[in-house]
Coordinates of C-alpha atoms in Angstrom, one line a residue:
X28 CA -16.0 -66.6 -11.4
X29 CA -12.9 -67.6 -9.3
X30 CA -11.5 -69.3 -12.4
X31 CA -12.0 -66.1 -14.4
X32 CA -10.1 -64.0 -11.8
X33 CA -7.3 -66.5 -11.9
X34 CA -7.3 -66.4 -15.7
X35 CA -6.7 -62.6 -15.5
X36 CA -3.8 -63.1 -13.0
X37 CA -2.3 -66.1 -14.8
X38 CA -3.2 -65.9 -18.5
X39 CA -2.4 -68.9 -20.6
X40 CA -2.3 -71.4 -17.7
X41 CA -4.8 -74.1 -17.0
X42 CA -6.5 -74.6 -13.7
X43 CA -3.9 -77.0 -12.3
X44 CA -1.0 -74.8 -13.3
X45 CA -2.8 -71.7 -11.7
X46 CA -3.2 -73.6 -8.4
X47 CA 0.5 -74.5 -8.4
X48 CA 1.4 -70.9 -8.9
X49 CA -0.8 -69.7 -6.0
X50 CA 0.5 -72.4 -3.7
X51 CA 4.1 -71.7 -4.6
X52 CA 3.5 -68.0 -3.9
X53 CA 2.0 -68.6 -0.5
X54 CA 4.7 -71.1 0.4
X55 CA 7.4 -68.5 -0.3
X56 CA 6.0 -65.8 1.9
X57 CA 8.2 -65.0 4.9
X58 CA 5.3 -64.6 7.3
X59 CA 3.2 -67.5 8.6
X60 CA 0.0 -68.0 6.6
X61 CA -3.0 -70.0 7.5
X62 CA -6.2 -70.2 5.4
X63 CA -9.6 -71.6 6.4
X64 CA -12.8 -72.1 4.3
X65 CA -16.3 -70.9 5.3
X66 CA -16.7 -74.1 7.4
X67 CA -13.6 -73.2 9.4
X68 CA -11.7 -76.1 7.9
X69 CA -7.9 -75.4 7.5
X70 CA -7.1 -75.6 3.9
X71 CA -3.5 -74.4 3.8
X72 CA -0.5 -73.4 5.9
X73 CA 2.9 -72.5 4.8
X74 CA 6.4 -73.5 6.2
X75 CA 6.8 -70.2 8.0
X76 CA 3.5 -70.9 10.0
X77 CA 4.9 -74.2 11.1
X78 CA 8.3 -72.6 12.1
X79 CA 6.6 -69.9 14.2
X80 CA 3.8 -72.0 15.8
X81 CA 5.4 -75.5 15.8
X82 CA 2.2 -76.9 14.2
X83 CA 2.8 -79.2 11.2
X84 CA 0.6 -79.5 8.1
X85 CA -0.3 -83.1 9.1
X86 CA -1.7 -81.9 12.4
X87 CA -4.0 -79.2 11.1
X88 CA -4.8 -79.3 7.4
X89 CA -8.3 -80.7 6.7
X90 CA -9.3 -80.2 10.3
X91 CA -11.6 -77.7 12.0
X92 CA -9.3 -74.9 13.2
X93 CA -10.4 -74.8 16.9
X94 CA -10.0 -78.6 17.2
X95 CA -6.3 -78.0 16.9
X96 CA -6.0 -74.4 18.0
X97 CA -8.7 -73.9 20.7
X98 CA -7.9 -70.2 21.2
X99 CA -7.8 -69.2 17.6
X100 CA -9.8 -66.1 16.7
X101 CA -9.8 -66.5 12.9
X102 CA -13.3 -68.0 13.2
X103 CA -14.6 -64.6 14.6
X104 CA -13.2 -62.9 11.5
X105 CA -15.0 -65.4 9.4
X106 CA -18.2 -64.7 11.3
X107 CA -18.2 -60.9 11.5
X108 CA -16.1 -60.0 8.4
X109 CA -13.9 -57.6 10.5
X110 CA -10.2 -57.2 9.9
X111 CA -8.1 -57.7 13.0
X112 CA -4.5 -56.3 13.2
X113 CA -1.7 -56.8 15.7
X114 CA -3.4 -59.5 17.8
X115 CA -1.0 -60.9 20.4
X116 CA -1.1 -64.7 20.8
X117 CA 0.7 -67.1 23.0
X118 CA 0.5 -70.9 22.7
X119 CA 2.6 -72.6 25.4
X120 CA 6.0 -70.9 25.2
X121 CA 5.4 -69.5 21.7
X122 CA 4.5 -65.8 21.3
X123 CA 3.5 -64.2 18.1
X124 CA 1.4 -61.4 16.5
X125 CA -1.4 -62.1 14.1
X126 CA -3.3 -60.1 11.4
X127 CA -6.6 -61.6 10.3
X128 CA -8.8 -60.8 7.3
X129 CA -11.9 -62.3 5.6
X130 CA -11.6 -63.7 2.1
X131 CA -14.3 -62.2 -0.2
X132 CA -15.6 -63.4 -3.5
X133 CA -18.5 -61.5 -5.1
X134 CA -19.0 -59.7 -1.7
X135 CA -19.5 -63.1 0.0
X136 CA -17.2 -64.4 2.7
X137 CA -15.8 -67.7 1.5
X138 CA -13.0 -68.1 4.1
X139 CA -10.4 -66.2 6.1
X140 CA -6.7 -65.8 6.3
X141 CA -4.3 -65.1 9.1
X142 CA -0.8 -63.8 8.8
X143 CA 1.4 -64.3 11.8
X144 CA 4.9 -63.1 12.7
X145 CA 7.0 -64.4 15.6
X146 CA 7.5 -62.0 18.4
X147 CA 11.2 -62.3 17.9
X148 CA 10.8 -60.8 14.4
X149 CA 8.4 -58.2 15.8
X150 CA 11.0 -57.3 18.5
X151 CA 13.7 -57.2 15.8
X152 CA 11.6 -54.8 13.6
X153 CA 10.7 -52.7 16.7
X154 CA 14.4 -52.5 17.5
X155 CA 15.3 -51.5 14.0
X156 CA 12.5 -48.9 14.0
X157 CA 13.8 -47.5 17.2
X158 CA 17.3 -47.4 15.8
X159 CA 16.2 -45.6 12.7
X160 CA 14.2 -43.1 14.8
X161 CA 17.4 -42.5 16.8
X162 CA 19.3 -42.0 13.6
X163 CA 16.7 -39.5 12.3
X164 CA 16.8 -37.7 15.6
X165 CA 20.6 -37.5 15.5
X166 CA 20.4 -36.2 11.9
X167 CA 17.8 -33.6 12.9
X168 CA 20.1 -32.5 15.8
X169 CA 23.0 -32.3 13.4
X170 CA 21.0 -30.3 10.9
X171 CA 19.8 -27.9 13.7
X172 CA 23.4 -27.4 14.8
X173 CA 24.3 -26.5 11.2
X174 CA 21.4 -24.1 11.0
X175 CA 21.5 -22.6 14.5
X176 CA 21.0 -19.0 15.3
X177 CA 23.7 -17.9 17.8
X178 CA 22.9 -14.2 18.6
X179 CA 20.3 -12.8 20.9
X180 CA 19.1 -9.2 21.5
X181 CA 21.2 -9.2 24.7
X182 CA 24.3 -9.4 22.6
X183 CA 23.4 -6.5 20.4
X184 CA 25.1 -3.3 21.5
X185 CA 23.0 -0.1 21.4
X186 CA 22.6 2.8 23.8
X187 CA 19.9 5.5 23.9
X188 CA 20.1 7.4 20.6
X189 CA 21.8 4.4 19.0
X190 CA 20.3 1.0 18.2
X191 CA 18.2 0.8 21.4
X192 CA 14.9 1.7 19.7
X193 CA 15.6 -0.7 16.9
X194 CA 16.3 -3.5 19.4
X195 CA 12.9 -2.8 21.0
X196 CA 11.1 -3.0 17.7
X197 CA 13.0 -6.2 16.9
X198 CA 11.8 -7.7 20.2
X199 CA 8.2 -6.9 19.3
X200 CA 8.7 -8.5 15.9
X201 CA 9.8 -11.7 17.6
X202 CA 6.4 -12.0 19.2
X203 CA 4.6 -12.7 15.9
X204 CA 5.2 -14.9 12.8
X205 CA 4.8 -12.0 10.4
X206 CA 7.4 -11.4 7.7
X207 CA 10.2 -8.9 8.5
X208 CA 12.2 -6.7 6.2
X209 CA 15.5 -5.5 7.5
X210 CA 17.2 -2.7 5.6
X211 CA 20.6 -1.1 6.1
X212 CA 24.1 -0.7 4.7
X213 CA 26.5 -3.6 4.5
X214 CA 28.0 -4.4 7.9
X215 CA 25.2 -2.9 10.0
X216 CA 24.3 -6.3 11.5
X217 CA 21.2 -7.4 9.5
X218 CA 21.8 -11.1 10.0
X219 CA 22.6 -10.5 13.7
X220 CA 19.1 -9.0 14.1
X221 CA 17.5 -11.8 12.1
X222 CA 19.1 -14.4 14.4
X223 CA 18.0 -12.4 17.5
X224 CA 14.4 -12.3 16.3
X225 CA 14.4 -16.0 15.7
X226 CA 15.9 -16.8 19.1
X227 CA 13.4 -14.6 20.8
X228 CA 10.5 -16.2 19.0
X229 CA 8.6 -19.5 19.7
X230 CA 10.7 -21.0 16.8
X231 CA 13.8 -21.0 19.0
X232 CA 15.5 -24.3 18.7
X233 CA 14.2 -25.0 15.2
X234 CA 16.4 -24.3 12.1
X235 CA 17.6 -20.8 11.2
X236 CA 18.6 -21.0 7.6
X237 CA 20.5 -18.1 6.1
X238 CA 20.5 -17.6 2.3
X239 CA 22.7 -15.0 0.6
X240 CA 20.6 -14.4 -2.6
X241 CA 23.5 -12.6 -4.2
X242 CA 26.0 -15.4 -3.7
X243 CA 24.1 -18.2 -5.5
X244 CA 24.1 -18.2 -9.3
X245 CA 20.7 -17.3 -10.8
X246 CA 20.5 -20.6 -12.6
X247 CA 20.8 -22.5 -9.3
X248 CA 18.9 -20.4 -6.7
X249 CA 15.5 -21.8 -7.5
X250 CA 16.6 -25.4 -6.9
X251 CA 18.5 -24.3 -3.8
X252 CA 15.4 -22.6 -2.3
X253 CA 12.8 -25.1 -3.3
X254 CA 14.7 -28.4 -4.1
X255 CA 14.4 -30.7 -7.1
X256 CA 13.2 -34.1 -8.0
X257 CA 15.5 -37.0 -9.2
X258 CA 16.3 -36.8 -12.9
X259 CA 15.3 -33.1 -13.2
X260 CA 18.7 -32.4 -14.8
X261 CA 21.9 -34.2 -15.6
X262 CA 23.7 -33.6 -12.3
X263 CA 20.7 -34.1 -10.1
X264 CA 21.3 -36.2 -7.1
X265 CA 19.7 -39.6 -6.8
X266 CA 16.5 -39.3 -4.9
X267 CA 16.4 -35.5 -5.5
X268 CA 17.3 -32.8 -3.1
X269 CA 15.4 -31.0 -0.3
X270 CA 15.2 -27.2 -0.7
X271 CA 16.2 -24.7 1.9
X272 CA 12.5 -23.9 2.6
X273 CA 12.0 -27.5 3.5
X274 CA 15.1 -27.5 5.7
X275 CA 13.8 -24.4 7.5
X276 CA 10.4 -26.0 8.2
X277 CA 9.1 -25.0 11.7
X278 CA 11.9 -22.5 11.8
X279 CA 13.1 -19.3 10.0
X280 CA 14.6 -18.7 6.6
X281 CA 16.7 -15.5 6.3
X282 CA 16.8 -14.2 2.7
X283 CA 19.7 -11.8 2.6
X284 CA 20.2 -9.4 -0.4
X285 CA 16.6 -10.1 -1.4
X286 CA 16.9 -7.4 -4.1
X287 CA 19.2 -9.6 -6.1
X288 CA 16.5 -12.3 -6.9
X289 CA 15.4 -12.5 -10.5
X290 CA 12.0 -11.1 -11.3
X291 CA 10.7 -14.6 -12.2
X292 CA 11.9 -16.1 -8.9
X293 CA 10.3 -13.2 -7.0
X294 CA 6.9 -14.4 -8.3
X295 CA 7.5 -17.9 -7.1
X296 CA 8.6 -16.6 -3.7
X297 CA 5.5 -14.5 -3.5
X298 CA 3.4 -17.6 -4.1
X299 CA 5.2 -19.5 -1.3
X300 CA 4.6 -16.7 1.1
X301 CA 0.9 -16.6 0.2
X302 CA 0.2 -20.4 -0.1
X303 CA 2.8 -21.6 2.4
X304 CA 3.6 -24.4 0.0
X305 CA 6.7 -25.3 -2.0
X306 CA 7.1 -27.3 -5.2
X307 CA 10.4 -28.9 -6.0
X308 CA 11.8 -28.2 -9.5
X309 CA 10.6 -31.0 -11.8
X310 CA 7.7 -32.0 -9.4
X311 CA 3.9 -31.7 -9.8
X312 CA 3.3 -32.1 -6.1
X313 CA 3.3 -29.3 -3.5
X314 CA 4.5 -29.6 0.1
X315 CA 3.1 -27.5 3.0
X316 CA 5.9 -25.7 4.9
X317 CA 5.7 -23.7 8.1
X318 CA 8.5 -21.2 7.8
X319 CA 8.9 -17.6 9.1
X320 CA 10.5 -15.4 6.5
X321 CA 13.0 -12.6 7.3
X322 CA 14.4 -10.7 4.4
X323 CA 17.2 -8.1 4.2
X324 CA 18.6 -5.7 1.7
X325 CA 21.2 -2.9 1.5
X326 CA 19.5 -1.5 -1.7
X327 CA 16.6 0.9 -2.1
X328 CA 13.8 -1.4 -3.0
X329 CA 11.5 1.6 -3.9
X330 CA 14.0 2.5 -6.7
X331 CA 14.1 -1.1 -7.9
X332 CA 10.3 -1.1 -8.0
X333 CA 10.3 2.0 -10.1
X334 CA 12.7 0.4 -12.5
X335 CA 10.6 -2.8 -12.6
X336 CA 13.5 -4.8 -11.1
X337 CA 11.5 -5.7 -7.9
X338 CA 7.9 -6.7 -7.6
X339 CA 5.7 -4.3 -5.7
X340 CA 3.4 -7.0 -4.5
X341 CA 6.3 -9.0 -3.1
X342 CA 7.7 -5.8 -1.4
X343 CA 4.4 -5.3 0.5
X344 CA 4.3 -9.0 1.4
X345 CA 7.7 -8.8 2.9
X346 CA 7.5 -5.3 4.4
X347 CA 4.9 -6.1 7.0
X348 CA 7.4 -5.4 9.8
X349 CA 10.3 -3.1 8.9
X350 CA 13.5 -2.6 10.7
X351 CA 16.1 0.0 9.5
X352 CA 19.6 -0.3 10.9
X353 CA 21.4 3.0 11.1
X354 CA 25.0 3.1 9.8
X355 CA 27.7 3.5 12.5
X356 CA 28.4 7.1 11.5
X357 CA 24.9 8.0 12.6
X358 CA 25.2 6.3 16.0
X359 CA 28.6 7.2 17.1
X360 CA 27.4 6.9 20.7
X361 CA 27.5 3.1 20.3
X362 CA 31.1 3.1 19.2
X363 CA 32.8 2.9 22.6
X364 CA 30.7 0.0 23.7
X365 CA 31.2 -1.8 20.5
X366 CA 35.0 -1.3 20.8
X367 CA 34.9 -2.6 24.4
X368 CA 33.0 -5.7 23.3
X369 CA 35.5 -6.5 20.5
X370 CA 38.4 -6.0 22.8
X371 CA 36.9 -8.3 25.5
X372 CA 36.4 -11.0 22.9
X373 CA 40.1 -10.6 21.8
X374 CA 41.1 -11.0 25.5
X375 CA 39.6 -14.5 25.6
X376 CA 41.8 -16.9 27.7
X377 CA 44.3 -14.1 28.2
X378 CA 44.7 -12.5 31.7
X379 CA 46.1 -9.3 30.1
X380 CA 43.7 -6.9 28.6
X381 CA 44.0 -4.7 25.5
X382 CA 43.5 -1.1 26.3
X383 CA 42.6 1.7 23.9
X384 CA 44.0 5.1 24.8
X385 CA 41.9 8.3 24.5
X386 CA 43.6 9.6 21.4
X387 CA 43.0 6.3 19.5
X388 CA 39.4 6.3 20.7
X389 CA 38.9 9.8 19.4
X390 CA 40.2 8.8 16.0
X391 CA 37.9 5.8 15.9
X392 CA 34.8 7.9 16.9
X393 CA 35.5 10.5 14.3
X394 CA 35.9 8.1 11.4
X395 CA 32.9 7.7 9.1
X396 CA 33.1 3.8 8.9
X397 CA 31.8 3.2 5.4
X398 CA 32.0 -0.5 6.2
X399 CA 30.3 0.0 9.5
X400 CA 30.9 -2.5 12.4
X401 CA 32.7 -4.9 10.1
X402 CA 35.2 -2.2 9.1
X403 CA 35.6 -1.1 12.8
X404 CA 36.4 -4.7 13.8
X405 CA 39.0 -5.0 11.1
X406 CA 40.7 -1.9 12.3
X407 CA 40.8 -3.1 15.8
X408 CA 42.1 -6.5 14.8
X409 CA 44.9 -4.8 12.9
X410 CA 45.7 -2.6 15.9
X411 CA 45.8 -5.7 18.3
X412 CA 48.2 -7.3 15.9
X413 CA 50.5 -4.2 15.8
X414 CA 50.6 -3.4 19.5
X415 CA 53.6 -4.4 21.6
X416 CA 52.4 -4.1 25.1
X417 CA 48.6 -4.5 24.7
X418 CA 48.1 -0.7 24.9
X419 CA 46.6 0.5 21.6
X420 CA 47.7 3.9 20.5
X421 CA 47.1 5.9 17.4
X422 CA 50.2 4.6 15.7
X423 CA 48.9 1.1 16.0
X424 CA 45.8 1.8 13.9
X425 CA 45.7 1.2 10.2
X426 CA 47.8 3.8 8.4
X427 CA 44.8 5.2 6.5
X428 CA 43.1 6.0 9.8
X429 CA 46.2 7.4 11.5
X430 CA 47.1 9.6 8.5
X431 CA 43.5 10.7 8.2
X432 CA 43.6 11.8 11.8
X433 CA 47.0 13.7 11.4
X434 CA 45.8 15.4 8.2
X435 CA 42.5 16.3 10.0
X436 CA 44.4 17.8 12.9
X437 CA 46.7 19.7 10.5
X438 CA 43.7 21.1 8.7
X439 CA 42.0 22.0 11.9
X440 CA 45.2 23.7 13.2
X441 CA 45.6 25.7 10.0
X442 CA 42.0 26.8 10.1
X443 CA 42.3 27.9 13.7
X444 CA 45.4 29.9 12.8
X445 CA 43.7 31.6 9.9
X446 CA 40.6 32.4 12.0
X447 CA 42.7 33.9 14.7
X448 CA 44.7 36.1 12.3
X449 CA 41.5 37.2 10.6
X450 CA 39.9 38.2 14.0
X451 CA 43.1 40.1 15.0
X452 CA 43.1 42.0 11.7
X453 CA 39.5 43.0 12.0
X454 CA 39.9 44.2 15.6
X455 CA 43.1 46.2 14.7
X456 CA 41.4 47.9 11.7
X457 CA 38.4 48.9 13.9
X458 CA 40.8 50.4 16.4
X459 CA 42.3 52.5 13.6
X460 CA 39.0 53.8 12.1
X461 CA 36.4 53.5 14.9
X462 CA 33.1 51.6 15.3
X463 CA 30.2 53.7 14.0
X464 CA 28.4 53.0 10.8
X465 CA 30.6 55.2 8.6
X466 CA 33.7 53.8 10.2
X467 CA 32.5 50.2 9.5
X468 CA 32.1 51.1 5.9
X469 CA 35.7 52.3 5.8
X470 CA 36.8 49.1 7.6
X471 CA 35.0 47.0 5.1
X472 CA 36.6 48.9 2.2
X473 CA 40.1 48.5 3.7
X474 CA 39.6 44.8 4.3
X475 CA 38.2 44.3 0.7
X476 CA 34.8 42.9 1.7
X477 CA 31.3 44.1 1.6
X478 CA 29.6 45.6 4.7
X479 CA 27.3 42.5 5.0
X480 CA 30.4 40.2 4.9
X481 CA 32.0 42.3 7.6
X482 CA 29.0 41.9 9.9
X483 CA 29.0 38.1 9.3
X484 CA 32.7 37.9 10.2
X485 CA 32.1 40.1 13.3
X486 CA 29.4 37.6 14.3
X487 CA 31.7 34.6 13.6
X488 CA 34.5 36.0 15.6
X489 CA 32.2 37.3 18.4
X490 CA 33.3 41.0 17.9
X491 CA 30.6 43.0 19.6
X492 CA 30.5 46.6 18.4

């Protein structure tokens, strides 16, 4: 039977040639090898065994193992058929580690083999392993620093009537692992809230991976999110590439502009959310990931659903917790504190402070800020650049804002003048004709308006008669 097995391994060789092959193979192994038969007689050792233990072939081959190595445990393996791994041995000044296993043929133990490695080699491997672990730890720290959330709820400015209630809801969202959908116009701080939720959660310290779904070409976004295997396409990296969901494992992935994903990719994202597994492009294997998903959009997803541009099932999967960030024009009460924060950051390492005068503040509070906080910051950065003595006045603001303010004041002044003249004309006409009902009809006719319009104008100008 043994000969048949060797014939399968070494076809075309006779028995002598097969034995030579086996012996050459054992002699070339870089670990020490010792083989005994079922009578515990040593049948073979290789040069590495001699180098590690100092025992020569002449001393041990053909002899009962314990007659040469009294403390040897390989006989126990021969007796009970158990494999032994990592057994520490010391003979004199020589230390080494041994693995032992029975040799089976037709389910019968016909001998045993020990594989030993000098402790110097073990220490070397251990040192290399430790070094590699340290490298992995360093790489992990570097990756975490690349994908680190910087903002907290304490850094988000919001007073009562402004973002304060949204901050409270965001803090509650941080207590769970449920998906969050953040909606709001561009520049309202959607990523800032996503970072704050991550930092307030138990995932703090793990990666926060932001992905702008609108900035990645549709042909690449699947491989960016889920990774790919080596050889998947022409420019694929050797060894493949880890996807951003894998990078975010144990942390949070922030999918900004979620409404820009293709309908096909939405289906794959839905499956990841439901199964908590990702499959690299070109792979048949799936990998479990533990990722919290926060999505954001500045589009009306309900309209996209009606047009079949966004999956309704994905919307409900993402919209478990919903935060809507109001635009700056709807929370003007937050503007002074936001301005103060921006100016304080601009004062960094400078003992002199930028000061915004009341007229400039009034202009900034009355502007509608289509670009929200981002536009406001740009306006202040411009003003800081234009000011001469660190006192920001209306003339230092961007020309469009300053002109808008002047035009607004002119329009307001003209309207006030017209209203005052109209009031005076109505009062003087009443003095000429009187105030009873028939007199009011005459006044209305003289002024060229209906009686109802006259009453409305009397109410507007607070003329009580």
